Amino acid sequence: MLSQVYFSLVIATVFALARSEEESTTSWSGKNASNVLRMLLDEKHYDKRFRPDFEGKPVKVLVTLFITSLGGLDEREMQFESTFFMRQLWYDSRLQFGKYYSKRNLTINGDIMQQIWIPDTYVNNEKSSSAPKQEFLLAVSPDGRVIYSQRMTVIAACKMDLRNYPMDKQNCSLLFESYGMTADDLYFKWDDTEGTGDLKNAVAIGDELIMSQFAIDGYSVNEITASYVTGTFSMLKLTFYIRRKKFYYVVSIYIPTILITILSWVSFWIPRNSPPARVGLGITTVLALTTLIFGIQASMPKVSYVKAIDWFLCVSFLYVFAALVEYPSSTFVKSQAKKLTRKGTNILRKVKGLKDDPEDFPLSGTRYGSTDKPKDESDLRKLSRNKNEKQTAVTNIHRLKTTWMVKVVTRLLERAEGNY
């Protein structure tokens, strides 16, 4: 009888222990996930100052990007602006909690960023950047996989070649690397989410991305290394192939310049006896084109080479300036040619022993004549004497003609009287 009592007590004790263990396990799985997180981040076994697997292999960080905005391409400052979501994925064995809590991933907010280790990723060629501290996503899987996503706006440097401006194409890049960890501690890889082996799948561009003055012809991704004095660092390179839209420049630069150049040629149809109209039109077109050139150059960087638009504007300015100079230069050449012709004629007359032609006497003033008085009074006397000599010669000729006619009539009368 006593043995039966002891057996019943043992059976009851075993069932009680099994039940208590089941209840404890059930209560742990059903507890708030904060207990799991508090246990994982206990300073006794987690130190955020060290990377995962500190004495082992380097940490592999997979990166994907989603580009939401691209613009602000500034030729003068040699920079561009981009806004994107950057997602980084790595494994941290210290954050594994599958044996304690396996219902779901831990999606964490708040000040978690100050309590765990994260890669010190930055953009190598950035001029300035901003990332809202409270706008991020951090998810920890039971196997220790960490996903960190954050929105960033970056103004990055872009080395541009403007020799073909404004018909140019530019290649602007974003360079991602770790600031303090060499390739022995951390390296980056593009995350091929589709598993096709094409690294371009790691970058996606939003459908609503529209640029006012530029168009994206494509992009490329690369995994490279950069060597510095402090060591070799892993780097990811994303390059955008940007093409400038030409319509704005055709309307605002090329068409006005062409019209101004054609307008300067209108002076060729203006009569030569209207110098104010021709000169006024030429000066107006030169000033208009000069103003346009200075306005364009004010927004351009001071580069040491000649751009395509500079060649176009220089040739147009030469055409306009030549149209302005044509009238005074042709007038000057014609007046000089007349002077040389008069001098040559006078020399030939002197060689032949003839007197100078009074019509070749040079008058002061322009080619249109002048009412100014001659500077030398002897010139007037000489001209008057030549005119008197001509009048005397004509009078003598009339006298000779009259004498000859009288003699002929007299002889005819004498013959008639002799016959009678």
PDB file of N, CA, C and O in Angstrom, residues 61 88 117-124 175-183 185-188 226 228 230 232-236:
ATOM      1  N   VAL A  61      28.883  43.052 -47.015  1.00  0.00           N
ATOM      2  CA  VAL A  61      27.731  43.944 -46.992  1.00  0.00           C
ATOM      3  C   VAL A  61      27.150  44.008 -48.391  1.00  0.00           C
ATOM      4  O   VAL A  61      27.836  44.419 -49.341  1.00  0.00           O
ATOM      5  N   GLN A  88      21.234  48.149 -47.005  1.00  0.00           N
ATOM      6  CA  GLN A  88      22.435  47.363 -46.731  1.00  0.00           C
ATOM      7  C   GLN A  88      22.037  46.106 -45.952  1.00  0.00           C
ATOM      8  O   GLN A  88      21.182  46.163 -45.054  1.00  0.00           O
ATOM      9  N   TRP A 117      26.029  47.533 -34.058  1.00  0.00           N
ATOM     10  CA  TRP A 117      27.071  47.861 -35.044  1.00  0.00           C
ATOM     11  C   TRP A 117      26.433  47.979 -36.430  1.00  0.00           C
ATOM     12  O   TRP A 117      25.618  47.125 -36.817  1.00  0.00           O
ATOM     13  N   ILE A 118      26.792  49.035 -37.158  1.00  0.00           N
ATOM     14  CA  ILE A 118      26.352  49.202 -38.541  1.00  0.00           C
ATOM     15  C   ILE A 118      27.550  49.653 -39.369  1.00  0.00           C
ATOM     16  O   ILE A 118      28.499  50.276 -38.832  1.00  0.00           O
ATOM     17  N   PRO A 119      27.577  49.345 -40.654  1.00  0.00           N
ATOM     18  CA  PRO A 119      28.708  49.780 -41.502  1.00  0.00           C
ATOM     19  C   PRO A 119      28.786  51.303 -41.579  1.00  0.00           C
ATOM     20  O   PRO A 119      27.761  51.996 -41.636  1.00  0.00           O
ATOM     21  N   ASP A 120      30.000  51.824 -41.570  1.00  0.00           N
ATOM     22  CA  ASP A 120      30.208  53.277 -41.688  1.00  0.00           C
ATOM     23  C   ASP A 120      30.316  53.673 -43.161  1.00  0.00           C
ATOM     24  O   ASP A 120      31.329  54.199 -43.617  1.00  0.00           O
ATOM     25  N   THR A 121      29.249  53.435 -43.902  1.00  0.00           N
ATOM     26  CA  THR A 121      29.223  53.693 -45.340  1.00  0.00           C
ATOM     27  C   THR A 121      29.023  55.178 -45.609  1.00  0.00           C
ATOM     28  O   THR A 121      28.200  55.827 -44.958  1.00  0.00           O
ATOM     29  N   TYR A 122      29.768  55.686 -46.576  1.00  0.00           N
ATOM     30  CA  TYR A 122      29.602  57.083 -46.986  1.00  0.00           C
ATOM     31  C   TYR A 122      29.873  57.187 -48.483  1.00  0.00           C
ATOM     32  O   TYR A 122      30.404  56.250 -49.108  1.00  0.00           O
ATOM     33  N   VAL A 123      29.503  58.337 -49.062  1.00  0.00           N
ATOM     34  CA  VAL A 123      29.728  58.583 -50.489  1.00  0.00           C
ATOM     35  C   VAL A 123      31.067  59.300 -50.636  1.00  0.00           C
ATOM     36  O   VAL A 123      31.252  60.414 -50.117  1.00  0.00           O
ATOM     37  N   ASN A 124      31.982  58.678 -51.336  1.00  0.00           N
ATOM     38  CA  ASN A 124      33.357  59.176 -51.417  1.00  0.00           C
ATOM     39  C   ASN A 124      33.456  60.542 -52.095  1.00  0.00           C
ATOM     40  O   ASN A 124      34.250  61.390 -51.673  1.00  0.00           O
ATOM     41  N   LEU A 175      30.188  57.016 -55.529  1.00  0.00           N
ATOM     42  CA  LEU A 175      31.161  56.060 -55.030  1.00  0.00           C
ATOM     43  C   LEU A 175      30.871  55.780 -53.563  1.00  0.00           C
ATOM     44  O   LEU A 175      30.942  56.682 -52.726  1.00  0.00           O
ATOM     45  N   PHE A 176      30.547  54.525 -53.247  1.00  0.00           N
ATOM     46  CA  PHE A 176      30.227  54.118 -51.881  1.00  0.00           C
ATOM     47  C   PHE A 176      31.377  53.291 -51.321  1.00  0.00           C
ATOM     48  O   PHE A 176      31.821  52.321 -51.951  1.00  0.00           O
ATOM     49  N   GLU A 177      31.833  53.642 -50.123  1.00  0.00           N
ATOM     50  CA  GLU A 177      32.877  52.875 -49.470  1.00  0.00           C
ATOM     51  C   GLU A 177      32.804  53.092 -47.963  1.00  0.00           C
ATOM     52  O   GLU A 177      32.101  53.990 -47.475  1.00  0.00           O
ATOM     53  N   SER A 178      33.534  52.277 -47.244  1.00  0.00           N
ATOM     54  CA  SER A 178      33.622  52.403 -45.791  1.00  0.00           C
ATOM     55  C   SER A 178      34.661  53.452 -45.440  1.00  0.00           C
ATOM     56  O   SER A 178      35.702  53.557 -46.097  1.00  0.00           O
ATOM     57  N   TYR A 179      34.372  54.219 -44.401  1.00  0.00           N
ATOM     58  CA  TYR A 179      35.296  55.289 -44.030  1.00  0.00           C
ATOM     59  C   TYR A 179      36.468  54.765 -43.205  1.00  0.00           C
ATOM     60  O   TYR A 179      37.597  55.202 -43.403  1.00  0.00           O
ATOM     61  N   GLY A 180      36.217  53.821 -42.312  1.00  0.00           N
ATOM     62  CA  GLY A 180      37.280  53.416 -41.408  1.00  0.00           C
ATOM     63  C   GLY A 180      37.676  51.963 -41.475  1.00  0.00           C
ATOM     64  O   GLY A 180      38.623  51.555 -40.781  1.00  0.00           O
ATOM     65  N   MET A 181      37.008  51.129 -42.281  1.00  0.00           N
ATOM     66  CA  MET A 181      37.317  49.702 -42.317  1.00  0.00           C
ATOM     67  C   MET A 181      37.876  49.325 -43.675  1.00  0.00           C
ATOM     68  O   MET A 181      37.244  49.577 -44.718  1.00  0.00           O
ATOM     69  N   THR A 182      39.038  48.734 -43.663  1.00  0.00           N
ATOM     70  CA  THR A 182      39.679  48.308 -44.897  1.00  0.00           C
ATOM     71  C   THR A 182      39.021  47.038 -45.427  1.00  0.00           C
ATOM     72  O   THR A 182      38.111  46.476 -44.800  1.00  0.00           O
ATOM     73  N   ALA A 183      39.521  46.585 -46.560  1.00  0.00           N
ATOM     74  CA  ALA A 183      38.964  45.372 -47.165  1.00  0.00           C
ATOM     75  C   ALA A 183      39.225  44.133 -46.312  1.00  0.00           C
ATOM     76  O   ALA A 183      38.571  43.102 -46.518  1.00  0.00           O
ATOM     77  N   ASP A 185      38.510  43.978 -43.177  1.00  0.00           N
ATOM     78  CA  ASP A 185      37.432  43.938 -42.195  1.00  0.00           C
ATOM     79  C   ASP A 185      36.050  43.978 -42.827  1.00  0.00           C
ATOM     80  O   ASP A 185      35.096  43.445 -42.254  1.00  0.00           O
ATOM     81  N   LEU A 186      35.931  44.608 -43.995  1.00  0.00           N
ATOM     82  CA  LEU A 186      34.605  44.788 -44.605  1.00  0.00           C
ATOM     83  C   LEU A 186      34.762  44.969 -46.106  1.00  0.00           C
ATOM     84  O   LEU A 186      35.702  45.643 -46.559  1.00  0.00           O
ATOM     85  N   TYR A 187      33.880  44.389 -46.861  1.00  0.00           N
ATOM     86  CA  TYR A 187      33.843  44.614 -48.301  1.00  0.00           C
ATOM     87  C   TYR A 187      32.393  44.660 -48.778  1.00  0.00           C
ATOM     88  O   TYR A 187      31.512  44.035 -48.196  1.00  0.00           O
ATOM     89  N   PHE A 188      32.178  45.452 -49.833  1.00  0.00           N
ATOM     90  CA  PHE A 188      30.837  45.683 -50.370  1.00  0.00           C
ATOM     91  C   PHE A 188      30.634  44.847 -51.629  1.00  0.00           C
ATOM     92  O   PHE A 188      31.561  44.630 -52.419  1.00  0.00           O
ATOM     93  N   ALA A 226      39.989  50.779 -53.804  1.00  0.00           N
ATOM     94  CA  ALA A 226      40.742  52.030 -53.789  1.00  0.00           C
ATOM     95  C   ALA A 226      41.852  51.910 -52.746  1.00  0.00           C
ATOM     96  O   ALA A 226      41.602  51.501 -51.608  1.00  0.00           O
ATOM     97  N   TYR A 228      44.726  53.683 -50.458  1.00  0.00           N
ATOM     98  CA  TYR A 228      45.162  54.916 -49.826  1.00  0.00           C
ATOM     99  C   TYR A 228      46.355  54.601 -48.933  1.00  0.00           C
ATOM    100  O   TYR A 228      46.811  53.450 -48.841  1.00  0.00           O
ATOM    101  N   THR A 230      46.264  54.631 -45.776  1.00  0.00           N
ATOM    102  CA  THR A 230      45.765  53.860 -44.638  1.00  0.00           C
ATOM    103  C   THR A 230      45.403  52.428 -44.995  1.00  0.00           C
ATOM    104  O   THR A 230      45.095  51.630 -44.100  1.00  0.00           O
ATOM    105  N   THR A 232      43.762  49.439 -48.223  1.00  0.00           N
ATOM    106  CA  THR A 232      42.920  49.193 -49.395  1.00  0.00           C
ATOM    107  C   THR A 232      41.471  49.060 -48.951  1.00  0.00           C
ATOM    108  O   THR A 232      41.167  48.292 -48.033  1.00  0.00           O
ATOM    109  N   PHE A 233      40.603  49.792 -49.627  1.00  0.00           N
ATOM    110  CA  PHE A 233      39.195  49.833 -49.254  1.00  0.00           C
ATOM    111  C   PHE A 233      38.338  49.322 -50.401  1.00  0.00           C
ATOM    112  O   PHE A 233      38.633  49.566 -51.577  1.00  0.00           O
ATOM    113  N   SER A 234      37.271  48.623 -50.036  1.00  0.00           N
ATOM    114  CA  SER A 234      36.299  48.156 -51.025  1.00  0.00           C
ATOM    115  C   SER A 234      35.372  49.310 -51.392  1.00  0.00           C
ATOM    116  O   SER A 234      34.996  50.130 -50.542  1.00  0.00           O
ATOM    117  N   MET A 235      34.986  49.359 -52.669  1.00  0.00           N
ATOM    118  CA  MET A 235      34.187  50.476 -53.155  1.00  0.00           C
ATOM    119  C   MET A 235      33.174  49.990 -54.188  1.00  0.00           C
ATOM    120  O   MET A 235      33.480  49.110 -54.999  1.00  0.00           O
ATOM    121  N   LEU A 236      31.997  50.579 -54.152  1.00  0.00           N
ATOM    122  CA  LEU A 236      30.963  50.347 -55.156  1.00  0.00           C
ATOM    123  C   LEU A 236      30.790  51.616 -55.972  1.00  0.00           C
ATOM    124  O   LEU A 236      30.709  52.714 -55.411  1.00  0.00           O
TER     125      LEU A 236
END
